[in-house]
Short mmCIF file of N, CA and C in Angstrom, two decimals:
data_model
loop_
_atom_site.label_atom_id
_atom_site.label_comp_id
_atom_site.label_asym_id
_atom_site.label_seq_id
_atom_site.Cartn_x
_atom_site.Cartn_y
_atom_site.Cartn_z
N MET A 1 8.94 21.80 -4.64
CA MET A 1 8.57 20.53 -5.31
C MET A 1 7.07 20.45 -5.48
N GLU A 2 6.61 20.12 -6.66
CA GLU A 2 5.16 20.12 -6.91
C GLU A 2 4.57 18.81 -6.28
N ASN A 3 3.32 18.96 -5.86
CA ASN A 3 2.64 17.80 -5.25
C ASN A 3 2.19 16.84 -6.32
N ILE A 4 2.27 15.59 -5.97
CA ILE A 4 1.86 14.49 -6.80
C ILE A 4 1.01 13.54 -5.96
N LYS A 5 0.55 12.47 -6.51
CA LYS A 5 -0.18 11.44 -5.74
C LYS A 5 0.90 10.52 -5.10
N THR A 6 0.90 10.46 -3.81
CA THR A 6 1.89 9.71 -3.08
C THR A 6 1.33 9.11 -1.80
N GLY A 7 1.82 7.96 -1.43
CA GLY A 7 1.38 7.36 -0.13
C GLY A 7 1.76 5.94 0.00
N TYR A 8 1.34 5.41 1.14
CA TYR A 8 1.67 4.00 1.54
C TYR A 8 0.47 3.09 1.23
N VAL A 9 0.78 1.96 0.65
CA VAL A 9 -0.27 0.94 0.30
C VAL A 9 0.22 -0.37 0.94
N THR A 10 -0.57 -0.84 1.90
CA THR A 10 -0.24 -2.13 2.58
C THR A 10 -0.98 -3.27 1.90
N ILE A 11 -0.21 -4.33 1.61
CA ILE A 11 -0.79 -5.53 1.02
C ILE A 11 -0.99 -6.57 2.13
N ILE A 12 -2.26 -7.01 2.36
CA ILE A 12 -2.49 -8.03 3.35
C ILE A 12 -3.27 -9.19 2.71
N GLY A 13 -3.24 -10.31 3.37
CA GLY A 13 -3.95 -11.49 2.92
C GLY A 13 -3.55 -12.72 3.71
N ARG A 14 -4.25 -13.80 3.55
CA ARG A 14 -3.87 -15.06 4.22
C ARG A 14 -2.58 -15.55 3.66
N PRO A 15 -1.90 -16.49 4.38
CA PRO A 15 -0.66 -17.05 3.88
C PRO A 15 -0.92 -17.70 2.48
N ASN A 16 0.03 -17.48 1.59
CA ASN A 16 -0.01 -18.02 0.21
C ASN A 16 -1.14 -17.45 -0.68
N ALA A 17 -1.66 -16.31 -0.35
CA ALA A 17 -2.74 -15.72 -1.17
C ALA A 17 -2.17 -15.06 -2.41
N GLY A 18 -0.83 -14.76 -2.43
CA GLY A 18 -0.22 -14.16 -3.57
C GLY A 18 0.25 -12.74 -3.33
N LYS A 19 0.49 -12.33 -2.07
CA LYS A 19 0.89 -11.02 -1.71
C LYS A 19 2.24 -10.65 -2.35
N SER A 20 3.21 -11.52 -2.20
CA SER A 20 4.53 -11.21 -2.77
C SER A 20 4.54 -11.26 -4.27
N THR A 21 3.80 -12.20 -4.85
CA THR A 21 3.64 -12.20 -6.31
C THR A 21 3.03 -10.92 -6.82
N LEU A 22 2.00 -10.43 -6.07
CA LEU A 22 1.33 -9.16 -6.44
C LEU A 22 2.33 -8.01 -6.38
N LEU A 23 3.11 -7.93 -5.29
CA LEU A 23 4.11 -6.85 -5.18
C LEU A 23 5.08 -6.88 -6.34
N ASN A 24 5.58 -8.04 -6.69
CA ASN A 24 6.52 -8.16 -7.82
C ASN A 24 5.85 -7.73 -9.11
N ALA A 25 4.58 -8.08 -9.31
CA ALA A 25 3.85 -7.71 -10.53
C ALA A 25 3.66 -6.19 -10.56
N LEU A 26 3.28 -5.60 -9.46
CA LEU A 26 3.06 -4.13 -9.41
C LEU A 26 4.34 -3.37 -9.66
N LEU A 27 5.46 -3.87 -9.19
CA LEU A 27 6.75 -3.20 -9.37
C LEU A 27 7.38 -3.52 -10.73
N GLY A 28 6.93 -4.60 -11.33
CA GLY A 28 7.56 -4.99 -12.62
C GLY A 28 8.91 -5.61 -12.47
N GLN A 29 9.25 -6.12 -11.26
CA GLN A 29 10.50 -6.79 -10.98
C GLN A 29 10.39 -7.63 -9.73
N LYS A 30 11.29 -8.60 -9.58
CA LYS A 30 11.24 -9.47 -8.47
C LYS A 30 11.98 -8.90 -7.29
N LEU A 31 11.23 -8.45 -6.31
CA LEU A 31 11.77 -7.87 -5.11
C LEU A 31 11.53 -8.79 -3.92
N SER A 32 10.34 -9.38 -3.89
CA SER A 32 9.91 -10.21 -2.74
C SER A 32 9.99 -11.66 -3.12
N ILE A 33 10.38 -12.46 -2.13
CA ILE A 33 10.49 -13.90 -2.29
C ILE A 33 9.14 -14.52 -2.56
N VAL A 34 8.98 -15.37 -3.56
CA VAL A 34 7.75 -16.10 -3.85
C VAL A 34 8.04 -17.54 -3.65
N ASN A 35 7.21 -18.19 -2.80
CA ASN A 35 7.47 -19.57 -2.42
C ASN A 35 6.12 -20.23 -2.07
N LYS A 36 6.00 -21.55 -2.35
CA LYS A 36 4.74 -22.22 -1.97
C LYS A 36 4.64 -22.47 -0.50
N LYS A 37 5.80 -22.36 0.21
CA LYS A 37 5.79 -22.60 1.63
C LYS A 37 5.13 -21.41 2.33
N PRO A 38 4.08 -21.62 3.17
CA PRO A 38 3.44 -20.51 3.88
C PRO A 38 4.42 -19.79 4.83
N GLN A 39 4.15 -18.51 5.06
CA GLN A 39 4.88 -17.68 5.97
C GLN A 39 6.34 -17.47 5.56
N THR A 40 6.61 -17.39 4.25
CA THR A 40 7.96 -17.08 3.77
C THR A 40 8.31 -15.65 4.12
N THR A 41 7.32 -14.71 3.96
CA THR A 41 7.55 -13.33 4.35
C THR A 41 7.31 -13.21 5.85
N ARG A 42 8.36 -12.87 6.57
CA ARG A 42 8.25 -12.78 8.05
C ARG A 42 8.23 -11.36 8.58
N LYS A 43 8.76 -10.44 7.78
CA LYS A 43 8.71 -8.99 8.12
C LYS A 43 8.17 -8.28 6.91
N ARG A 44 7.69 -7.07 7.15
CA ARG A 44 7.18 -6.35 6.00
C ARG A 44 8.29 -5.93 5.07
N ILE A 45 8.00 -5.96 3.82
CA ILE A 45 8.96 -5.61 2.78
C ILE A 45 8.49 -4.32 2.05
N LEU A 46 9.38 -3.40 1.87
CA LEU A 46 9.07 -2.13 1.30
C LEU A 46 9.42 -2.17 -0.23
N GLY A 47 8.47 -1.78 -1.08
CA GLY A 47 8.71 -1.67 -2.50
C GLY A 47 8.21 -0.27 -3.00
N ILE A 48 8.95 0.41 -3.78
CA ILE A 48 8.59 1.75 -4.19
C ILE A 48 8.43 1.81 -5.70
N LEU A 49 7.27 2.37 -6.11
CA LEU A 49 7.03 2.56 -7.54
C LEU A 49 6.84 4.04 -7.78
N SER A 50 7.81 4.64 -8.54
CA SER A 50 7.79 6.09 -8.79
C SER A 50 7.71 6.34 -10.29
N ASP A 51 6.90 7.36 -10.62
CA ASP A 51 6.93 7.92 -11.97
C ASP A 51 6.80 9.44 -11.80
N GLU A 52 6.58 10.18 -12.88
CA GLU A 52 6.55 11.61 -12.79
C GLU A 52 5.30 12.17 -12.06
N ASN A 53 4.25 11.37 -12.00
CA ASN A 53 3.00 11.82 -11.38
C ASN A 53 2.61 11.16 -10.04
N SER A 54 3.35 10.13 -9.69
CA SER A 54 2.98 9.43 -8.44
C SER A 54 4.17 8.71 -7.87
N GLN A 55 4.00 8.40 -6.56
CA GLN A 55 4.95 7.52 -5.89
C GLN A 55 4.14 6.69 -4.89
N ILE A 56 4.19 5.37 -5.16
CA ILE A 56 3.46 4.42 -4.32
C ILE A 56 4.44 3.66 -3.52
N ILE A 57 4.32 3.65 -2.22
CA ILE A 57 5.21 2.88 -1.35
C ILE A 57 4.41 1.67 -0.88
N PHE A 58 4.78 0.51 -1.40
CA PHE A 58 4.05 -0.73 -1.04
C PHE A 58 4.68 -1.36 0.20
N LEU A 59 3.85 -1.91 1.10
CA LEU A 59 4.31 -2.66 2.20
C LEU A 59 3.75 -4.10 2.07
N ASP A 60 4.61 -5.05 1.76
CA ASP A 60 4.26 -6.41 1.66
C ASP A 60 4.31 -7.02 3.07
N THR A 61 3.31 -7.71 3.55
CA THR A 61 3.25 -8.17 4.93
C THR A 61 3.17 -9.67 5.00
N PRO A 62 3.49 -10.26 6.18
CA PRO A 62 3.24 -11.68 6.37
C PRO A 62 1.76 -11.99 6.29
N GLY A 63 1.43 -13.23 5.98
CA GLY A 63 0.03 -13.61 5.96
C GLY A 63 -0.62 -13.53 7.30
N PHE A 64 -1.91 -13.03 7.33
CA PHE A 64 -2.55 -12.88 8.59
C PHE A 64 -3.11 -14.27 9.01
N LEU A 65 -3.08 -14.50 10.30
CA LEU A 65 -3.57 -15.78 10.89
C LEU A 65 -3.73 -15.57 12.35
N GLU A 66 -4.39 -16.50 13.00
CA GLU A 66 -4.48 -16.50 14.46
C GLU A 66 -3.16 -16.99 15.00
N PRO A 67 -2.37 -16.14 15.67
CA PRO A 67 -1.06 -16.57 16.08
C PRO A 67 -1.06 -17.70 17.13
N ALA A 68 -0.18 -18.70 16.93
CA ALA A 68 -0.12 -19.79 17.84
C ALA A 68 1.15 -19.73 18.71
N TYR A 69 2.15 -18.94 18.31
CA TYR A 69 3.34 -18.88 19.08
C TYR A 69 3.99 -17.48 18.85
N LEU A 70 5.05 -17.17 19.56
CA LEU A 70 5.64 -15.84 19.64
C LEU A 70 5.99 -15.26 18.21
N LEU A 71 6.68 -16.11 17.39
CA LEU A 71 7.07 -15.61 16.06
C LEU A 71 5.85 -15.16 15.29
N GLN A 72 4.78 -15.96 15.31
CA GLN A 72 3.57 -15.59 14.58
C GLN A 72 2.94 -14.33 15.18
N GLN A 73 3.03 -14.16 16.52
CA GLN A 73 2.53 -12.95 17.14
C GLN A 73 3.29 -11.71 16.63
N LYS A 74 4.61 -11.86 16.55
CA LYS A 74 5.46 -10.74 16.03
C LYS A 74 5.14 -10.45 14.60
N MET A 75 4.90 -11.48 13.81
CA MET A 75 4.55 -11.24 12.39
C MET A 75 3.17 -10.55 12.26
N MET A 76 2.23 -10.89 13.15
CA MET A 76 0.92 -10.21 13.13
C MET A 76 1.05 -8.77 13.64
N ASP A 77 1.95 -8.51 14.56
CA ASP A 77 2.23 -7.13 14.99
C ASP A 77 2.68 -6.32 13.77
N SER A 78 3.51 -6.92 12.92
CA SER A 78 4.00 -6.21 11.72
C SER A 78 2.85 -5.88 10.80
N VAL A 79 1.90 -6.81 10.64
CA VAL A 79 0.71 -6.59 9.82
C VAL A 79 -0.13 -5.43 10.37
N PHE A 80 -0.36 -5.42 11.69
CA PHE A 80 -1.17 -4.37 12.33
C PHE A 80 -0.47 -3.03 12.14
N HIS A 81 0.83 -2.91 12.35
CA HIS A 81 1.57 -1.68 12.15
C HIS A 81 1.51 -1.20 10.74
N SER A 82 1.62 -2.13 9.79
CA SER A 82 1.57 -1.78 8.36
C SER A 82 0.18 -1.20 7.99
N ILE A 83 -0.86 -1.71 8.55
CA ILE A 83 -2.16 -1.21 8.24
C ILE A 83 -2.30 0.19 8.85
N ALA A 84 -1.75 0.40 10.04
CA ALA A 84 -1.83 1.71 10.68
C ALA A 84 -1.05 2.73 9.84
N ASP A 85 0.01 2.32 9.16
CA ASP A 85 0.82 3.25 8.34
C ASP A 85 0.22 3.47 6.98
N ALA A 86 -0.78 2.75 6.58
CA ALA A 86 -1.28 2.77 5.18
C ALA A 86 -2.25 3.87 4.89
N ASP A 87 -2.13 4.40 3.67
CA ASP A 87 -3.12 5.29 3.11
C ASP A 87 -4.23 4.45 2.43
N ILE A 88 -3.83 3.30 1.91
CA ILE A 88 -4.75 2.36 1.24
C ILE A 88 -4.31 0.94 1.67
N VAL A 89 -5.31 0.07 1.81
CA VAL A 89 -5.10 -1.35 2.13
C VAL A 89 -5.50 -2.19 0.96
N LEU A 90 -4.64 -3.07 0.44
CA LEU A 90 -4.99 -4.04 -0.57
C LEU A 90 -5.16 -5.36 0.14
N LEU A 91 -6.35 -5.90 0.08
CA LEU A 91 -6.62 -7.23 0.67
C LEU A 91 -6.63 -8.21 -0.51
N ILE A 92 -5.68 -9.12 -0.55
CA ILE A 92 -5.65 -10.08 -1.62
C ILE A 92 -6.29 -11.37 -1.16
N PHE A 93 -7.21 -11.85 -1.94
CA PHE A 93 -8.01 -13.03 -1.64
C PHE A 93 -7.74 -14.13 -2.68
N ASP A 94 -7.39 -15.33 -2.21
CA ASP A 94 -7.09 -16.45 -3.03
C ASP A 94 -8.37 -17.21 -3.32
N ILE A 95 -8.87 -17.08 -4.53
CA ILE A 95 -10.15 -17.74 -4.93
C ILE A 95 -10.06 -19.26 -4.84
N GLU A 96 -8.86 -19.79 -5.04
CA GLU A 96 -8.66 -21.27 -4.98
C GLU A 96 -8.79 -21.79 -3.56
N ASP A 97 -8.41 -20.96 -2.60
CA ASP A 97 -8.42 -21.37 -1.21
C ASP A 97 -9.79 -21.27 -0.57
N ASP A 98 -10.70 -20.47 -1.13
CA ASP A 98 -12.03 -20.20 -0.51
C ASP A 98 -13.01 -19.93 -1.60
N LYS A 99 -13.51 -20.97 -2.27
CA LYS A 99 -14.38 -20.82 -3.45
C LYS A 99 -15.70 -20.11 -3.09
N THR A 100 -16.15 -20.15 -1.85
CA THR A 100 -17.45 -19.54 -1.52
C THR A 100 -17.26 -18.14 -0.93
N GLY A 101 -16.07 -17.81 -0.52
CA GLY A 101 -15.81 -16.52 0.08
C GLY A 101 -16.17 -16.41 1.58
N LYS A 102 -16.76 -17.48 2.10
CA LYS A 102 -17.23 -17.40 3.48
C LYS A 102 -16.10 -17.42 4.49
N LYS A 103 -15.00 -18.15 4.22
CA LYS A 103 -13.90 -18.18 5.16
C LYS A 103 -13.36 -16.76 5.35
N ILE A 104 -13.14 -16.06 4.26
CA ILE A 104 -12.56 -14.71 4.35
C ILE A 104 -13.47 -13.73 5.00
N LEU A 105 -14.73 -13.79 4.65
CA LEU A 105 -15.69 -12.84 5.23
C LEU A 105 -15.95 -13.10 6.75
N ASN A 106 -15.79 -14.33 7.15
CA ASN A 106 -16.05 -14.64 8.58
C ASN A 106 -14.71 -14.73 9.38
N ASP A 107 -13.61 -14.37 8.79
CA ASP A 107 -12.32 -14.45 9.49
C ASP A 107 -12.19 -13.37 10.55
N GLU A 108 -12.14 -13.81 11.80
CA GLU A 108 -12.06 -12.86 12.93
C GLU A 108 -10.81 -11.99 12.88
N VAL A 109 -9.67 -12.59 12.52
CA VAL A 109 -8.43 -11.85 12.46
C VAL A 109 -8.55 -10.76 11.38
N LEU A 110 -9.04 -11.10 10.21
CA LEU A 110 -9.20 -10.13 9.16
C LEU A 110 -10.17 -9.00 9.56
N ASN A 111 -11.31 -9.36 10.12
CA ASN A 111 -12.29 -8.35 10.53
C ASN A 111 -11.65 -7.41 11.61
N SER A 112 -10.83 -7.96 12.46
CA SER A 112 -10.15 -7.10 13.46
C SER A 112 -9.17 -6.20 12.78
N LEU A 113 -8.43 -6.72 11.76
CA LEU A 113 -7.49 -5.90 11.03
C LEU A 113 -8.20 -4.73 10.32
N LEU A 114 -9.33 -5.05 9.62
CA LEU A 114 -10.04 -4.03 8.83
C LEU A 114 -10.64 -2.99 9.72
N GLN A 115 -11.00 -3.35 10.98
CA GLN A 115 -11.56 -2.33 11.89
C GLN A 115 -10.52 -1.31 12.30
N LYS A 116 -9.22 -1.64 12.10
CA LYS A 116 -8.16 -0.72 12.48
C LYS A 116 -7.93 0.42 11.51
N THR A 117 -8.58 0.36 10.35
CA THR A 117 -8.36 1.38 9.36
C THR A 117 -9.63 2.10 8.95
N LYS A 118 -9.51 3.34 8.69
CA LYS A 118 -10.59 4.16 8.16
C LYS A 118 -10.30 4.47 6.69
N ASN A 119 -9.19 3.99 6.22
CA ASN A 119 -8.72 4.28 4.85
C ASN A 119 -9.31 3.25 3.86
N PRO A 120 -9.28 3.60 2.57
CA PRO A 120 -9.85 2.70 1.55
C PRO A 120 -9.22 1.32 1.55
N VAL A 121 -10.09 0.33 1.36
CA VAL A 121 -9.66 -1.08 1.22
C VAL A 121 -10.11 -1.60 -0.14
N LEU A 122 -9.16 -2.03 -0.95
CA LEU A 122 -9.42 -2.64 -2.22
C LEU A 122 -9.28 -4.14 -2.06
N LEU A 123 -10.28 -4.90 -2.48
CA LEU A 123 -10.27 -6.34 -2.44
C LEU A 123 -9.83 -6.82 -3.80
N LEU A 124 -8.73 -7.60 -3.82
CA LEU A 124 -8.21 -8.15 -5.08
C LEU A 124 -8.49 -9.66 -5.04
N VAL A 125 -9.37 -10.13 -5.98
CA VAL A 125 -9.73 -11.52 -6.05
C VAL A 125 -8.67 -12.17 -6.95
N ASN A 126 -7.70 -12.83 -6.32
CA ASN A 126 -6.56 -13.40 -7.05
C ASN A 126 -6.80 -14.82 -7.59
N LYS A 127 -5.99 -15.15 -8.57
CA LYS A 127 -6.03 -16.46 -9.22
C LYS A 127 -7.30 -16.63 -10.00
N ILE A 128 -7.83 -15.53 -10.54
CA ILE A 128 -9.06 -15.55 -11.30
C ILE A 128 -8.97 -16.45 -12.51
N ASP A 129 -7.77 -16.65 -12.95
CA ASP A 129 -7.58 -17.52 -14.13
C ASP A 129 -7.82 -18.99 -13.83
N LEU A 130 -7.97 -19.35 -12.57
CA LEU A 130 -8.16 -20.75 -12.15
C LEU A 130 -9.59 -21.10 -11.82
N THR A 131 -10.52 -20.20 -12.20
CA THR A 131 -11.95 -20.46 -11.86
C THR A 131 -12.78 -20.02 -13.08
N SER A 132 -14.06 -20.41 -13.02
CA SER A 132 -14.97 -20.04 -14.11
C SER A 132 -15.46 -18.63 -13.90
N GLN A 133 -15.97 -18.01 -15.00
CA GLN A 133 -16.52 -16.65 -14.91
C GLN A 133 -17.73 -16.61 -13.99
N ASP A 134 -18.57 -17.65 -14.02
CA ASP A 134 -19.77 -17.68 -13.15
C ASP A 134 -19.38 -17.69 -11.68
N GLU A 135 -18.41 -18.55 -11.29
CA GLU A 135 -17.96 -18.60 -9.92
C GLU A 135 -17.39 -17.25 -9.49
N ALA A 136 -16.57 -16.68 -10.34
CA ALA A 136 -15.96 -15.34 -10.05
C ALA A 136 -17.04 -14.27 -9.89
N ALA A 137 -18.00 -14.24 -10.79
CA ALA A 137 -19.09 -13.26 -10.72
C ALA A 137 -19.91 -13.40 -9.41
N LYS A 138 -20.18 -14.63 -9.00
CA LYS A 138 -20.91 -14.84 -7.75
C LYS A 138 -20.14 -14.31 -6.56
N LEU A 139 -18.86 -14.57 -6.55
CA LEU A 139 -18.02 -14.13 -5.42
C LEU A 139 -17.96 -12.61 -5.38
N ILE A 140 -17.74 -12.00 -6.53
CA ILE A 140 -17.63 -10.54 -6.58
C ILE A 140 -18.95 -9.93 -6.13
N THR A 141 -20.07 -10.47 -6.51
CA THR A 141 -21.40 -9.95 -6.05
C THR A 141 -21.49 -10.11 -4.54
N LEU A 142 -21.10 -11.26 -4.01
CA LEU A 142 -21.14 -11.47 -2.57
C LEU A 142 -20.30 -10.41 -1.81
N PHE A 143 -19.10 -10.16 -2.33
CA PHE A 143 -18.22 -9.17 -1.68
C PHE A 143 -18.80 -7.77 -1.85
N GLU A 144 -19.35 -7.43 -2.97
CA GLU A 144 -19.92 -6.12 -3.18
C GLU A 144 -21.09 -5.88 -2.19
N GLU A 145 -21.89 -6.89 -1.90
CA GLU A 145 -23.02 -6.78 -1.04
C GLU A 145 -22.61 -6.47 0.42
N THR A 146 -21.42 -6.79 0.78
CA THR A 146 -20.95 -6.51 2.17
C THR A 146 -20.74 -5.04 2.43
N GLY A 147 -20.42 -4.28 1.39
CA GLY A 147 -20.15 -2.86 1.50
C GLY A 147 -18.85 -2.54 2.25
N LYS A 148 -18.00 -3.55 2.47
CA LYS A 148 -16.76 -3.39 3.21
C LYS A 148 -15.59 -2.80 2.36
N PHE A 149 -15.72 -2.89 1.01
CA PHE A 149 -14.61 -2.61 0.15
C PHE A 149 -14.90 -1.45 -0.78
N ASN A 150 -13.90 -0.61 -1.00
CA ASN A 150 -14.05 0.50 -1.94
C ASN A 150 -14.09 0.02 -3.38
N SER A 151 -13.43 -1.06 -3.60
CA SER A 151 -13.44 -1.60 -5.00
C SER A 151 -13.06 -3.09 -4.89
N ILE A 152 -13.62 -3.85 -5.81
CA ILE A 152 -13.29 -5.31 -5.90
C ILE A 152 -12.78 -5.58 -7.32
N ILE A 153 -11.59 -6.03 -7.44
CA ILE A 153 -10.91 -6.23 -8.67
C ILE A 153 -10.46 -7.65 -8.85
N PRO A 154 -10.94 -8.37 -9.90
CA PRO A 154 -10.41 -9.69 -10.19
C PRO A 154 -9.03 -9.56 -10.80
N ILE A 155 -8.06 -10.36 -10.31
CA ILE A 155 -6.73 -10.31 -10.85
C ILE A 155 -6.12 -11.69 -10.95
N SER A 156 -5.01 -11.78 -11.70
CA SER A 156 -4.14 -12.97 -11.61
C SER A 156 -2.74 -12.34 -11.51
N ALA A 157 -2.23 -12.31 -10.27
CA ALA A 157 -0.92 -11.67 -10.04
C ALA A 157 0.18 -12.39 -10.83
N SER A 158 0.11 -13.70 -10.92
CA SER A 158 1.17 -14.46 -11.64
C SER A 158 1.08 -14.26 -13.14
N LYS A 159 -0.05 -13.88 -13.68
CA LYS A 159 -0.24 -13.69 -15.10
C LYS A 159 -0.33 -12.18 -15.48
N ASN A 160 -0.14 -11.33 -14.50
CA ASN A 160 -0.22 -9.88 -14.70
C ASN A 160 -1.54 -9.40 -15.20
N PHE A 161 -2.64 -10.12 -14.90
CA PHE A 161 -3.95 -9.77 -15.35
C PHE A 161 -4.56 -8.72 -14.44
N ASN A 162 -4.97 -7.61 -14.97
CA ASN A 162 -5.58 -6.46 -14.27
C ASN A 162 -4.68 -5.70 -13.33
N ILE A 163 -3.37 -5.91 -13.43
CA ILE A 163 -2.40 -5.19 -12.57
C ILE A 163 -2.41 -3.67 -12.86
N GLU A 164 -2.53 -3.32 -14.09
CA GLU A 164 -2.60 -1.87 -14.43
C GLU A 164 -3.86 -1.24 -13.86
N ARG A 165 -4.98 -1.95 -13.83
CA ARG A 165 -6.20 -1.40 -13.21
C ARG A 165 -5.99 -1.20 -11.70
N VAL A 166 -5.28 -2.17 -11.06
CA VAL A 166 -4.98 -1.99 -9.63
C VAL A 166 -4.17 -0.73 -9.38
N LYS A 167 -3.12 -0.51 -10.22
CA LYS A 167 -2.29 0.66 -10.06
C LYS A 167 -3.12 1.93 -10.28
N SER A 168 -3.99 1.96 -11.26
CA SER A 168 -4.83 3.08 -11.57
C SER A 168 -5.78 3.42 -10.40
N GLU A 169 -6.37 2.39 -9.86
CA GLU A 169 -7.26 2.60 -8.68
C GLU A 169 -6.52 3.16 -7.48
N ILE A 170 -5.32 2.62 -7.26
CA ILE A 170 -4.50 3.10 -6.14
C ILE A 170 -4.17 4.60 -6.31
N ILE A 171 -3.73 4.95 -7.51
CA ILE A 171 -3.34 6.34 -7.78
C ILE A 171 -4.53 7.27 -7.61
N ASN A 172 -5.72 6.85 -8.03
CA ASN A 172 -6.91 7.66 -7.86
C ASN A 172 -7.18 7.94 -6.42
N LEU A 173 -6.92 6.99 -5.52
CA LEU A 173 -7.26 7.09 -4.09
C LEU A 173 -6.13 7.73 -3.25
N LEU A 174 -4.91 7.79 -3.77
CA LEU A 174 -3.82 8.35 -2.98
C LEU A 174 -3.98 9.83 -2.73
N PRO A 175 -3.48 10.31 -1.59
CA PRO A 175 -3.55 11.74 -1.31
C PRO A 175 -2.42 12.44 -2.12
N GLU A 176 -2.57 13.76 -2.29
CA GLU A 176 -1.53 14.53 -2.91
C GLU A 176 -0.46 14.91 -1.85
N GLY A 177 0.74 14.96 -2.34
CA GLY A 177 1.82 15.34 -1.41
C GLY A 177 3.14 15.22 -2.15
N PRO A 178 4.26 15.55 -1.48
CA PRO A 178 5.53 15.46 -2.08
C PRO A 178 5.97 13.98 -2.14
N LYS A 179 6.94 13.67 -3.00
CA LYS A 179 7.53 12.31 -3.01
C LYS A 179 8.23 12.12 -1.69
N LEU A 180 8.16 10.93 -1.18
CA LEU A 180 8.76 10.59 0.10
C LEU A 180 10.12 9.99 0.00
N TYR A 181 10.47 9.50 -1.24
CA TYR A 181 11.74 8.90 -1.50
C TYR A 181 12.29 9.45 -2.81
N PRO A 182 13.59 9.50 -2.98
CA PRO A 182 14.15 9.91 -4.30
C PRO A 182 13.71 8.94 -5.38
N ASP A 183 13.60 9.40 -6.59
CA ASP A 183 13.15 8.57 -7.74
C ASP A 183 13.93 7.36 -7.98
N ASP A 184 15.21 7.39 -7.67
CA ASP A 184 16.08 6.23 -7.98
C ASP A 184 16.13 5.18 -6.83
N THR A 185 15.26 5.36 -5.81
CA THR A 185 15.18 4.40 -4.72
C THR A 185 14.33 3.25 -5.11
#
């Protein structure tokens, strides 16, 4: 079997940042539950996108937070394990939740998560359609200056804006190897 671009891509973000909406947009079908209620995703969800040149295995995770009780701790364990399994990490950021970007950059849980990986991290600035170009440009510049991210991509997961660019960047960063799952999975 010839080698193609293949690997695991973990999607992380705060609760209600749009992780499941992003997974559905990337796959082109509804696989993951989308709900306004935080913490709807309680275990990681696997989604596979295959074509003749690549196979991307997405891991949709619960929203990261400081756990207050056992269920939240178990959900955070799932996030940590998913990052450890990842070839690439997609951090989805909700621009409506944090207009200045300071909450996300100073989030101790996130910084702890990101320290666990040596692999590429793509920052996806979600809900870009709900803000002005000036606000978005300022945030992107702020994130670029941190040097923490391999790429920063403005998206709207619900409107499918820039989803093809996300896929393209993922494929460019994936290692070569055999497909891990049959094409019809």
